[in-house]
Coordinates of C-alpha atoms in Angstrom, one line a residue:
Chain J
M515 CA -17.8 -2.9 47.5
S516 CA -16.8 -0.7 44.7
V517 CA -17.4 -1.6 41.1
T518 CA -14.6 -3.2 39.1
K519 CA -13.4 -0.8 36.4
V520 CA -11.9 -2.1 33.1
V521 CA -10.5 0.0 30.3
F522 CA -10.5 -1.0 26.6
Q523 CA -9.4 0.7 23.3
G524 CA -12.0 1.9 20.8
E525 CA -15.5 3.2 20.8
R526 CA -18.3 1.4 22.6
G527 CA -19.1 -1.7 20.5
A528 CA -15.4 -2.4 19.8
Y529 CA -14.4 -6.1 19.9
G530 CA -12.3 -5.2 23.0
E531 CA -15.5 -4.3 24.8
I532 CA -17.2 -7.5 23.8
A533 CA -14.2 -9.5 25.1
A534 CA -14.3 -7.5 28.3
I535 CA -18.0 -8.4 28.9
Q536 CA -17.0 -12.0 28.4
Y537 CA -14.3 -11.9 31.1
F538 CA -15.9 -9.3 33.4
P539 CA -19.7 -9.7 33.0
T540 CA -20.6 -7.1 35.7
A541 CA -17.7 -4.6 35.5
K542 CA -17.9 -1.0 34.5
L543 CA -16.3 -0.8 31.0
M544 CA -14.5 2.4 30.0
P545 CA -13.6 3.2 26.3
L546 CA -10.4 5.0 25.6
K547 CA -9.1 6.3 22.3
S548 CA -5.6 4.6 22.0
F549 CA -3.8 1.6 23.3
Q550 CA -1.4 4.0 24.9
D551 CA -4.2 5.6 26.8
V552 CA -5.4 2.2 28.0
F553 CA -2.0 1.4 29.5
I554 CA -1.6 4.8 31.0
S555 CA -5.0 4.8 32.6
A556 CA -4.7 1.4 34.2
E557 CA -1.1 2.1 35.3
K558 CA -2.3 5.3 37.1
G559 CA -4.9 3.3 38.9
D560 CA -7.9 4.9 37.1
A561 CA -9.0 1.4 36.3
D562 CA -8.5 -2.0 38.0
Y563 CA -7.8 -3.8 34.7
A564 CA -6.9 -3.2 31.1
I565 CA -7.9 -5.6 28.4
V566 CA -5.8 -5.5 25.2
P567 CA -5.7 -7.6 22.0
V568 CA -2.4 -9.4 21.6
E569 CA -3.0 -11.6 18.6
N570 CA -5.5 -12.4 15.9
S571 CA -5.8 -15.8 14.3
I572 CA -5.7 -14.3 10.8
E573 CA -3.6 -11.1 11.1
G574 CA -1.1 -12.3 13.7
S575 CA 0.3 -10.2 16.5
V576 CA -0.7 -6.7 17.4
N577 CA 2.7 -5.0 17.2
E578 CA 1.8 -1.9 19.2
I579 CA 0.6 -4.0 22.1
Y580 CA 3.9 -6.0 22.2
D581 CA 5.8 -2.7 22.4
L582 CA 3.6 -1.4 25.2
L583 CA 3.9 -4.7 27.1
L584 CA 7.7 -4.3 27.2
E585 CA 7.4 -1.0 29.1
T586 CA 4.4 -1.6 31.4
K587 CA 4.5 -2.1 35.1
M588 CA 1.4 -4.2 34.9
N589 CA 1.1 -8.0 35.1
A590 CA -0.7 -10.4 32.8
I591 CA -3.4 -12.0 35.0
G592 CA -5.7 -13.6 32.4
E593 CA -6.5 -14.2 28.8
V594 CA -9.7 -14.5 26.8
Y595 CA -10.5 -15.5 23.2
Q596 CA -13.1 -13.5 21.3
R597 CA -14.7 -14.6 17.9
V598 CA -14.6 -11.7 15.4
K599 CA -17.7 -11.6 13.3
H600 CA -17.9 -8.5 11.0
C601 CA -21.1 -6.9 10.0
L602 CA -21.7 -4.4 7.1
I603 CA -23.5 -1.6 8.9
A604 CA -25.3 1.4 7.4
N605 CA -27.7 4.2 8.2
K606 CA -31.4 3.1 7.8
N607 CA -32.7 4.0 4.3
S608 CA -29.2 4.1 2.8
D609 CA -28.6 4.4 -0.9
K610 CA -26.4 1.9 -2.8
I611 CA -23.3 1.4 -0.7
K612 CA -20.1 2.6 -2.5
F613 CA -17.7 2.9 0.4
A614 CA -16.9 0.8 3.6
Y615 CA -15.1 2.5 6.5
S616 CA -13.3 0.5 9.1
H617 CA -9.9 -0.3 10.7
P618 CA -7.5 -1.4 8.0
Q619 CA -7.3 -4.9 9.5
A620 CA -11.1 -5.3 9.4
L621 CA -11.1 -4.1 5.8
A622 CA -8.4 -6.6 4.9
Q623 CA -10.4 -9.4 6.5
C624 CA -13.4 -8.6 4.3
R625 CA -11.5 -7.9 1.1
G626 CA -13.2 -10.7 -0.8
Y627 CA -16.7 -9.6 0.2
L628 CA -15.9 -5.9 -0.7
Q629 CA -14.5 -6.9 -4.1
R630 CA -17.5 -9.1 -4.9
Y631 CA -19.9 -6.1 -4.3
G632 CA -17.6 -3.4 -5.8
I633 CA -17.4 -1.5 -2.5
E634 CA -14.3 0.6 -2.0
A635 CA -12.4 0.1 1.3
M636 CA -11.8 3.3 3.3
P637 CA -9.4 3.3 6.3
A638 CA -10.5 4.5 9.7
Y639 CA -9.0 4.3 13.1
D640 CA -11.6 2.1 14.6
T641 CA -14.4 -0.4 13.7
A642 CA -17.1 0.9 16.1
G643 CA -15.8 4.4 15.6
A644 CA -16.5 4.1 11.8
V645 CA -20.2 3.2 12.7
K646 CA -20.4 6.3 14.8
M647 CA -18.9 8.5 12.1
I648 CA -21.2 7.4 9.2
K649 CA -24.1 8.0 11.6
E650 CA -23.0 11.4 12.7
K651 CA -22.0 12.6 9.2
E652 CA -25.3 11.1 7.8
M653 CA -23.4 9.3 5.0
F654 CA -25.9 7.3 2.9
D655 CA -23.5 5.9 0.3
S656 CA -21.2 4.5 2.9
A657 CA -21.2 1.6 5.4
A658 CA -19.0 0.6 8.3
I659 CA -17.5 -2.8 9.1
A660 CA -17.9 -3.5 12.8
S661 CA -19.5 -5.8 15.4
R662 CA -23.3 -6.5 15.8
R663 CA -23.0 -4.8 19.2
A664 CA -21.8 -1.6 17.5
A665 CA -24.8 -1.6 15.1
D666 CA -27.2 -2.1 18.1
L667 CA -25.6 0.6 20.2
Y668 CA -25.8 3.2 17.5
D669 CA -29.2 2.0 16.3
M670 CA -28.0 1.3 12.8
Q671 CA -29.0 -1.2 10.1
I672 CA -27.1 -4.5 9.6
I673 CA -26.9 -5.1 5.9
E674 CA -25.1 -8.4 6.3
E675 CA -23.5 -10.3 9.1
G676 CA -20.4 -12.5 8.9
I677 CA -18.8 -10.8 5.9
E678 CA -15.2 -11.8 6.9
D679 CA -13.5 -14.0 4.3
R680 CA -12.4 -16.6 6.8
K681 CA -14.6 -17.8 9.6
N682 CA -11.9 -19.0 12.0
N683 CA -11.3 -15.4 13.0
Y684 CA -10.5 -15.0 16.7
T685 CA -8.7 -12.5 18.7
R686 CA -6.8 -13.3 21.9
F687 CA -6.9 -10.6 24.6
L688 CA -4.7 -10.3 27.7
I689 CA -6.0 -8.9 31.0
L690 CA -3.5 -6.7 32.7
S691 CA -3.4 -5.4 36.3
L692 CA -1.1 -3.5 38.5
I693 CA -1.8 -5.9 41.3
D694 CA -0.1 -9.3 40.9
I695 CA -3.0 -11.5 41.7
K696 CA -1.9 -14.2 44.2
M697 CA -2.3 -17.4 42.4
E698 CA -4.5 -20.0 43.8
I699 CA -3.4 -23.0 41.8
E700 CA -6.3 -25.2 40.8
K701 CA -5.1 -28.8 40.5
D702 CA -6.8 -29.6 37.2
A703 CA -6.5 -26.1 35.6
K704 CA -4.0 -25.3 32.9
Y705 CA -1.8 -22.2 33.1
K706 CA 0.2 -20.1 30.8
T707 CA 3.2 -17.9 31.5
S708 CA 4.3 -14.9 29.4
I709 CA 7.9 -13.7 29.4
I710 CA 10.0 -11.2 27.4
F711 CA 13.8 -11.5 26.9
S712 CA 16.4 -10.0 24.7
L713 CA 19.6 -11.6 23.4
R714 CA 23.1 -10.7 22.6
H715 CA 23.4 -11.3 18.9
I716 CA 25.5 -14.5 18.9
P717 CA 25.0 -17.8 16.9
G718 CA 22.7 -20.1 18.7
A719 CA 21.6 -17.7 21.5
L720 CA 17.9 -18.2 20.8
F721 CA 18.5 -21.9 20.6
E722 CA 20.1 -22.0 24.0
I723 CA 17.2 -20.2 25.6
L724 CA 14.6 -22.5 24.0
N725 CA 16.7 -25.5 25.1
E726 CA 15.9 -24.5 28.7
F727 CA 12.2 -25.1 27.9
A728 CA 12.7 -28.1 25.6
S729 CA 14.9 -30.0 27.9
R730 CA 12.2 -29.7 30.6
R731 CA 9.4 -30.7 28.2
I732 CA 7.8 -27.3 28.7
N733 CA 5.7 -26.5 25.6
L734 CA 5.8 -23.1 23.8
T735 CA 2.4 -21.9 22.7
K736 CA 3.8 -18.7 21.0
I737 CA 7.0 -17.0 20.1
E738 CA 7.2 -13.4 18.7
S739 CA 10.0 -11.1 18.0
R740 CA 10.0 -7.3 18.0
P741 CA 12.8 -4.8 17.1
T742 CA 14.4 -3.3 20.2
K743 CA 14.2 0.1 18.5
E744 CA 17.5 1.1 20.1
T745 CA 19.7 -0.9 17.7
P746 CA 18.4 -1.8 14.3
W747 CA 18.0 -5.6 13.7
E748 CA 18.2 -6.5 17.4
Y749 CA 15.2 -8.1 18.8
N750 CA 13.2 -8.7 22.0
F751 CA 11.6 -12.1 22.1
Y752 CA 8.1 -12.7 23.6
V753 CA 7.4 -16.2 24.6
D754 CA 4.3 -17.9 26.1
V755 CA 4.8 -21.3 27.7
E756 CA 2.5 -23.8 29.3
G757 CA 2.7 -23.9 33.1
N758 CA 2.8 -21.4 36.0
L759 CA 5.5 -19.7 38.0
L760 CA 4.9 -22.1 40.9
D761 CA 6.0 -25.1 38.8
K762 CA 9.5 -26.2 39.8
D763 CA 10.5 -26.9 36.2
L764 CA 9.3 -23.6 34.9
S765 CA 10.9 -21.6 37.6
S766 CA 14.2 -23.4 37.2
A767 CA 14.1 -22.8 33.4
L768 CA 13.4 -19.0 34.0
E769 CA 16.3 -18.9 36.4
S770 CA 18.7 -20.3 33.8
I771 CA 17.3 -17.9 31.1
R772 CA 17.9 -15.0 33.4
S773 CA 21.6 -15.8 33.5
K774 CA 21.8 -16.2 29.7
S775 CA 19.8 -13.2 28.4
S776 CA 20.7 -9.5 28.6
Y777 CA 17.2 -8.7 29.7
I778 CA 14.3 -10.7 31.0
K779 CA 10.8 -9.7 32.2
I780 CA 8.1 -12.0 33.5
L781 CA 4.7 -10.6 32.5
G782 CA 2.9 -13.2 34.6
S783 CA 1.1 -16.5 34.9
Y784 CA -2.6 -16.9 34.3
K785 CA -5.2 -19.5 33.7
R786 CA -5.4 -20.7 30.1
A787 CA -8.6 -19.6 28.5
E788 CA -11.0 -22.1 26.7
F789 CA -10.8 -21.6 23.0
H790 CA -14.3 -21.9 21.5
Chain F
M1496 CA 18.7 -5.1 -24.8
S1497 CA 15.3 -4.4 -23.2
V1498 CA 15.0 -2.3 -20.1
T1499 CA 14.7 -4.0 -16.7
K1500 CA 11.3 -3.4 -15.2
V1501 CA 10.7 -3.3 -11.5
V1502 CA 7.3 -3.0 -9.7
F1503 CA 6.9 -1.4 -6.3
Q1504 CA 3.9 -0.6 -4.1
G1505 CA 2.6 3.0 -3.7
E1506 CA 2.6 6.2 -5.6
R1507 CA 5.8 7.7 -7.1
G1508 CA 7.9 9.0 -4.3
A1509 CA 7.2 6.0 -2.0
Y1510 CA 10.1 4.7 0.0
G1511 CA 9.8 1.5 -2.1
E1512 CA 10.6 3.5 -5.2
I1513 CA 13.6 5.1 -3.5
A1514 CA 14.9 1.6 -2.4
A1515 CA 14.4 0.4 -6.0
I1516 CA 16.5 3.3 -7.4
Q1517 CA 19.2 2.3 -4.9
Y1518 CA 19.2 -1.3 -6.1
F1519 CA 18.4 -0.8 -9.8
P1520 CA 19.7 2.7 -10.7
T1521 CA 18.7 2.5 -14.4
A1522 CA 15.6 0.3 -14.4
K1523 CA 12.1 1.3 -15.3
L1524 CA 10.1 1.6 -12.1
M1525 CA 6.4 0.9 -12.1
P1526 CA 4.1 1.9 -9.2
L1527 CA 1.2 -0.3 -8.3
K1528 CA -1.6 0.2 -5.8
S1529 CA -1.3 -2.8 -3.5
F1530 CA 1.3 -5.3 -2.4
Q1531 CA -0.9 -8.0 -3.9
D1532 CA -0.8 -6.2 -7.3
V1533 CA 3.0 -6.1 -7.0
F1534 CA 3.2 -9.9 -6.5
I1535 CA 0.7 -10.6 -9.3
S1536 CA 2.3 -8.4 -11.8
A1537 CA 5.8 -9.8 -11.3
E1538 CA 4.5 -13.4 -11.2
K1539 CA 2.7 -12.8 -14.6
G1540 CA 6.0 -11.6 -16.0
D1541 CA 4.8 -8.0 -16.5
A1542 CA 8.0 -7.0 -14.6
D1543 CA 11.4 -8.6 -14.2
Y1544 CA 11.5 -7.9 -10.4
A1545 CA 9.4 -6.9 -7.5
I1546 CA 10.7 -4.9 -4.6
V1547 CA 8.8 -5.3 -1.3
P1548 CA 9.4 -4.1 2.3
V1549 CA 9.8 -7.0 4.8
E1550 CA 10.8 -5.3 7.9
N1551 CA 11.3 -1.8 9.5
S1552 CA 13.8 -1.2 12.3
I1553 CA 11.1 0.5 14.5
E1554 CA 7.8 -1.1 13.5
G1555 CA 9.0 -4.6 12.8
S1556 CA 7.8 -7.0 10.2
V1557 CA 5.3 -6.1 7.4
N1558 CA 2.8 -8.9 8.1
E1559 CA 1.1 -8.7 4.7
I1560 CA 4.3 -9.3 2.8
Y1561 CA 5.1 -12.4 4.9
D1562 CA 1.7 -13.8 4.0
L1563 CA 2.3 -13.1 0.3
L1564 CA 5.8 -14.6 0.4
L1565 CA 4.2 -17.9 1.6
E1566 CA 2.2 -18.2 -1.6
T1567 CA 4.6 -16.7 -4.2
K1568 CA 6.4 -18.7 -6.9
M1569 CA 9.1 -16.0 -7.0
N1570 CA 12.5 -16.3 -5.4
A1571 CA 14.3 -13.9 -3.1
I1572 CA 17.4 -12.8 -5.1
G1573 CA 18.5 -9.7 -3.2
E1574 CA 18.0 -7.3 -0.2
V1575 CA 18.5 -3.6 0.3
Y1576 CA 18.2 -1.3 3.3
Q1577 CA 16.6 2.1 2.9
R1578 CA 16.8 4.9 5.5
V1579 CA 13.3 6.3 6.2
K1580 CA 13.4 10.1 6.7
H1581 CA 9.9 11.6 6.9
C1582 CA 9.1 15.2 5.8
L1583 CA 6.1 17.3 6.6
I1584 CA 4.9 18.3 3.2
A1585 CA 2.2 20.9 2.3
N1586 CA 0.9 23.0 -0.6
K1587 CA 2.8 26.2 -1.1
N1588 CA 1.1 29.2 0.7
S1589 CA -0.6 26.8 3.2
D1590 CA -2.5 28.1 6.2
K1591 CA -1.7 26.8 9.7
I1592 CA -1.4 23.0 9.5
K1593 CA -4.1 21.3 11.5
F1594 CA -4.0 17.8 10.0
A1595 CA -1.3 15.4 8.7
Y1596 CA -2.3 12.6 6.3
S1597 CA -0.1 9.5 5.8
H1598 CA 0.1 5.8 6.2
P1599 CA -0.7 4.8 9.8
Q1600 CA 2.9 3.5 10.3
A1601 CA 4.4 6.8 9.2
L1602 CA 2.0 8.7 11.5
A1603 CA 3.0 6.5 14.4
Q1604 CA 6.6 7.1 13.7
C1605 CA 6.1 10.9 13.9
R1606 CA 3.7 10.8 16.9
G1607 CA 5.9 13.0 19.2
Y1608 CA 6.4 15.6 16.5
L1609 CA 2.6 15.8 15.7
Q1610 CA 1.7 16.1 19.4
R1611 CA 4.3 18.8 19.9
Y1612 CA 2.7 21.0 17.2
G1613 CA -0.9 20.0 17.9
I1614 CA -1.4 18.4 14.5
E1615 CA -4.0 15.7 14.2
A1616 CA -3.0 12.5 12.6
M1617 CA -5.2 11.3 9.7
P1618 CA -4.8 7.8 8.2
A1619 CA -4.3 7.3 4.5
Y1620 CA -3.2 4.3 2.4
D1621 CA 0.1 5.6 1.4
T1622 CA 2.8 8.2 2.2
A1623 CA 3.4 9.6 -1.3
G1624 CA -0.3 9.1 -2.1
A1625 CA -1.2 11.5 0.8
V1626 CA 1.0 14.2 -0.9
K1627 CA -0.8 13.7 -4.2
M1628 CA -4.2 13.9 -2.4
I1629 CA -3.6 17.1 -0.5
K1630 CA -2.3 18.7 -3.7
E1631 CA -5.2 17.5 -5.9
K1632 CA -7.8 18.5 -3.3
E1633 CA -6.0 21.8 -2.7
M1634 CA -6.1 21.3 1.1
F1635 CA -4.4 24.3 2.8
D1636 CA -4.9 23.3 6.4
S1637 CA -3.4 19.8 5.9
A1638 CA 0.0 18.4 5.3
A1639 CA 1.2 14.9 4.3
I1640 CA 4.1 12.9 5.8
A1641 CA 6.3 11.3 3.1
S1642 CA 9.7 11.3 1.5
R1643 CA 11.6 14.3 0.2
R1644 CA 11.3 12.7 -3.2
A1645 CA 7.5 12.7 -3.0
A1646 CA 7.6 16.5 -2.2
D1647 CA 9.9 17.1 -5.2
L1648 CA 7.9 15.0 -7.6
Y1649 CA 4.6 16.7 -6.8
D1650 CA 6.3 20.2 -6.6
M1651 CA 5.2 20.7 -3.0
Q1652 CA 6.7 22.6 0.0
I1653 CA 8.8 20.8 2.7
I1654 CA 7.9 22.4 6.0
E1655 CA 10.3 20.3 7.9
E1656 CA 12.6 17.3 7.2
G1657 CA 13.4 14.4 9.5
I1658 CA 10.3 14.7 11.7
E1659 CA 10.4 10.9 12.7
D1660 CA 10.8 10.4 16.5
R1661 CA 13.6 8.0 16.2
K1662 CA 16.4 8.5 13.7
N1663 CA 17.6 4.8 13.4
N1664 CA 14.6 4.2 11.1
Y1665 CA 15.4 1.8 8.3
T1666 CA 13.4 -0.5 6.1
R1667 CA 14.7 -3.7 4.7
F1668 CA 13.4 -4.6 1.3
L1669 CA 13.6 -8.0 -0.6
I1670 CA 14.1 -8.2 -4.3
L1671 CA 12.0 -11.0 -5.8
S1672 CA 12.1 -12.6 -9.3
L1673 CA 10.5 -15.5 -11.1
I1674 CA 13.9 -16.5 -12.4
D1675 CA 16.2 -18.1 -9.8
I1676 CA 19.4 -16.3 -10.6
K1677 CA 22.3 -18.7 -10.9
M1678 CA 24.5 -17.7 -8.0
E1679 CA 28.1 -16.8 -8.8
I1680 CA 29.6 -17.1 -5.3
E1681 CA 32.0 -14.4 -4.6
K1682 CA 34.6 -15.6 -2.2
D1683 CA 34.6 -12.7 0.2
A1684 CA 30.9 -11.9 -0.1
K1685 CA 28.4 -12.6 2.7
Y1686 CA 25.1 -14.3 1.9
K1687 CA 21.8 -14.8 3.5
T1688 CA 19.2 -17.5 2.9
S1689 CA 15.4 -17.1 3.7
I1690 CA 13.2 -20.1 4.4
I1691 CA 9.7 -20.8 5.6
F1692 CA 8.6 -23.9 7.5
S1693 CA 5.6 -25.0 9.6
L1694 CA 5.6 -27.3 12.5
R1695 CA 3.3 -29.9 14.1
H1696 CA 2.4 -28.5 17.5
I1697 CA 4.6 -30.6 19.7
P1698 CA 6.8 -29.6 22.6
G1699 CA 10.3 -28.7 21.4
A1700 CA 9.5 -28.8 17.7
L1701 CA 10.9 -25.3 17.1
F1702 CA 13.8 -26.1 19.3
E1703 CA 14.7 -29.2 17.2
I1704 CA 14.6 -27.2 14.0
L1705 CA 16.8 -24.4 15.4
N1706 CA 19.2 -27.1 16.6
E1707 CA 19.9 -28.0 13.0
F1708 CA 21.3 -24.5 12.6
A1709 CA 22.9 -24.1 16.0
S1710 CA 24.8 -27.4 15.9
R1711 CA 26.4 -26.3 12.6
R1712 CA 27.1 -22.8 13.9
I1713 CA 24.8 -21.2 11.4
N1714 CA 23.7 -17.8 12.6
L1715 CA 20.0 -16.7 12.5
T1716 CA 19.6 -13.1 11.6
K1717 CA 15.8 -13.1 11.9
I1718 CA 12.9 -15.3 13.0
E1719 CA 9.3 -14.4 12.5
S1720 CA 6.0 -16.4 13.0
R1721 CA 2.7 -15.9 11.2
P1722 CA -0.6 -17.7 11.8
T1723 CA -1.3 -20.4 9.2
K1724 CA -4.8 -19.0 8.9
E1725 CA -6.1 -22.6 8.4
T1726 CA -6.0 -23.6 12.0
P1727 CA -6.0 -20.9 14.7
W1728 CA -2.8 -20.6 16.8
E1729 CA -0.8 -22.7 14.4
Y1730 CA 2.2 -20.9 12.9
N1731 CA 4.5 -20.7 9.9
F1732 CA 8.0 -19.7 10.8
Y1733 CA 10.1 -17.5 8.6
V1734 CA 13.8 -17.7 9.2
D1735 CA 16.8 -15.8 7.7
V1736 CA 20.2 -17.4 8.2
E1737 CA 23.7 -16.5 7.2
G1738 CA 25.2 -18.5 4.3
N1739 CA 24.0 -19.6 0.9
L1740 CA 22.5 -22.8 -0.5
L1741 CA 25.8 -23.9 -1.9
D1742 CA 27.3 -24.1 1.6
K1743 CA 27.5 -27.8 2.6
D1744 CA 26.5 -27.1 6.2
L1745 CA 23.5 -25.1 5.3
S1746 CA 22.2 -27.5 2.7
S1747 CA 22.6 -30.4 5.1
A1748 CA 20.7 -28.4 7.8
L1749 CA 17.9 -27.7 5.3
E1750 CA 17.7 -31.4 4.4
S1751 CA 17.3 -32.4 8.1
I1752 CA 14.6 -29.7 8.5
R1753 CA 12.7 -30.9 5.5
S1754 CA 12.4 -34.3 7.2
K1755 CA 11.2 -32.8 10.5
S1756 CA 8.7 -30.1 9.4
S1757 CA 5.3 -30.5 7.8
Y1758 CA 6.1 -27.9 5.2
I1759 CA 9.3 -26.2 4.0
K1760 CA 9.9 -23.6 1.3
I1761 CA 13.2 -22.1 0.4
L1762 CA 12.7 -18.5 -0.7
G1763 CA 16.3 -18.1 -1.9
S1764 CA 19.9 -17.1 -1.2
Y1765 CA 21.2 -13.6 -1.9
K1766 CA 24.0 -11.3 -1.2
R1767 CA 23.8 -9.6 2.2
A1768 CA 23.3 -5.9 1.8
E1769 CA 25.5 -3.3 3.4
F1770 CA 23.6 -1.7 6.2
H1771 CA 24.4 2.1 6.3

């Protein structure tokens, strides 16, 4: 049996890699530079699965991923929540830390800490990538903000752990695959289904779509809108609902929505992850 | 009569400054480093107005602004659309351009152009700030991506104009003020009203709120959700609707929503901007 291959964005030690280990404890994990690369690689079949962040409990949706989900041929087959716990990471024997490099979102999440210690925030592409950079460039007045795993992998010093301003910091990841996994419905398991639709811009159009769920007591767990990019101020809507495609109520709701929207795409049904 | 003062984020030449000139042709425009500074300054009364980007036709909502709108005491009193036309800007007598510095969103919007010419994208905090930096640091192998105005202000060379991958690139700005401008309703003018509300997480809650608009034929122009940050996966909703607070239908809809939502904030009514 061949080893399962999973692609994630970022350098080794990125939160995407940690989430992948949680979902696929024995898989071969392959880092890629950009989210676009992750989608392309899994779509070509170079990997069995892609794992991508869709939403953070503090920062909200990851816009670029939503745009890529619109175009992908892959299906959503799972989700996983990953706690984000930022560390201030430096070379051993560093001087006083004046600068902190990280992804702008991680910098924003540690704004209070950085201000308290008079450390200037410096944008980088990547959390774990910033650790790699300050190591390779032997920067002794600079630190990186990234995961404990990133510090361990690059053999760097953790100055402080848990420096994020809010502790309820979680990222939700989706697992994507070209193969639509045949669902074996477990009686007591809870499912989610993710769909995308776009609307002609008429009064009440969104309301009519949501009515298809509300009238069947189907709960929405998330609604997101993104510009279509073709016509300014027209939107695609991304909706997650409870239930799976084998539920009669949900499939009849989706059938009605199909007739009312100018575009609909069903990303897939998957088991709801435990949030802990 | 004292001069009207307007604060915007970024260095001089930022798109926020260009939008401010469009809306306030004779005002004194004051650049500030961060969006947070812009809100604080106008809330303290150091400026009469703040102008902030809420949404781009390609990239979608500006998350940080939505979070700041939740907390602000200011009212939305106007909106303006600004075309975003990126230029590749360099020092005069530059060498071959290997790197392009700009805000990550501007870099993303010119991804195709940069790939075509083999130029590496380098993140910076600011579009116009990147122009200032490559000038001050006398970088001859690097360019910045920013507005024509930024090139002119810093007396730099425009290598190419209009390098964004999609031409329908517009940003919508809101004008904020501590003073709730008494509305003089113009009979033929069109208005918009911006509100924020949060919901208890029950099936159909969002649907019930939207029903208050739909049943009165009030058109939604935008709906956005942002995490509450207090409880993971609970959201505040930001809605723009057509009409103003003096409309009977709209005020009765808002009254009903107030009784159904756990929190509601009315940002304000303002004249709808021409989109051109």
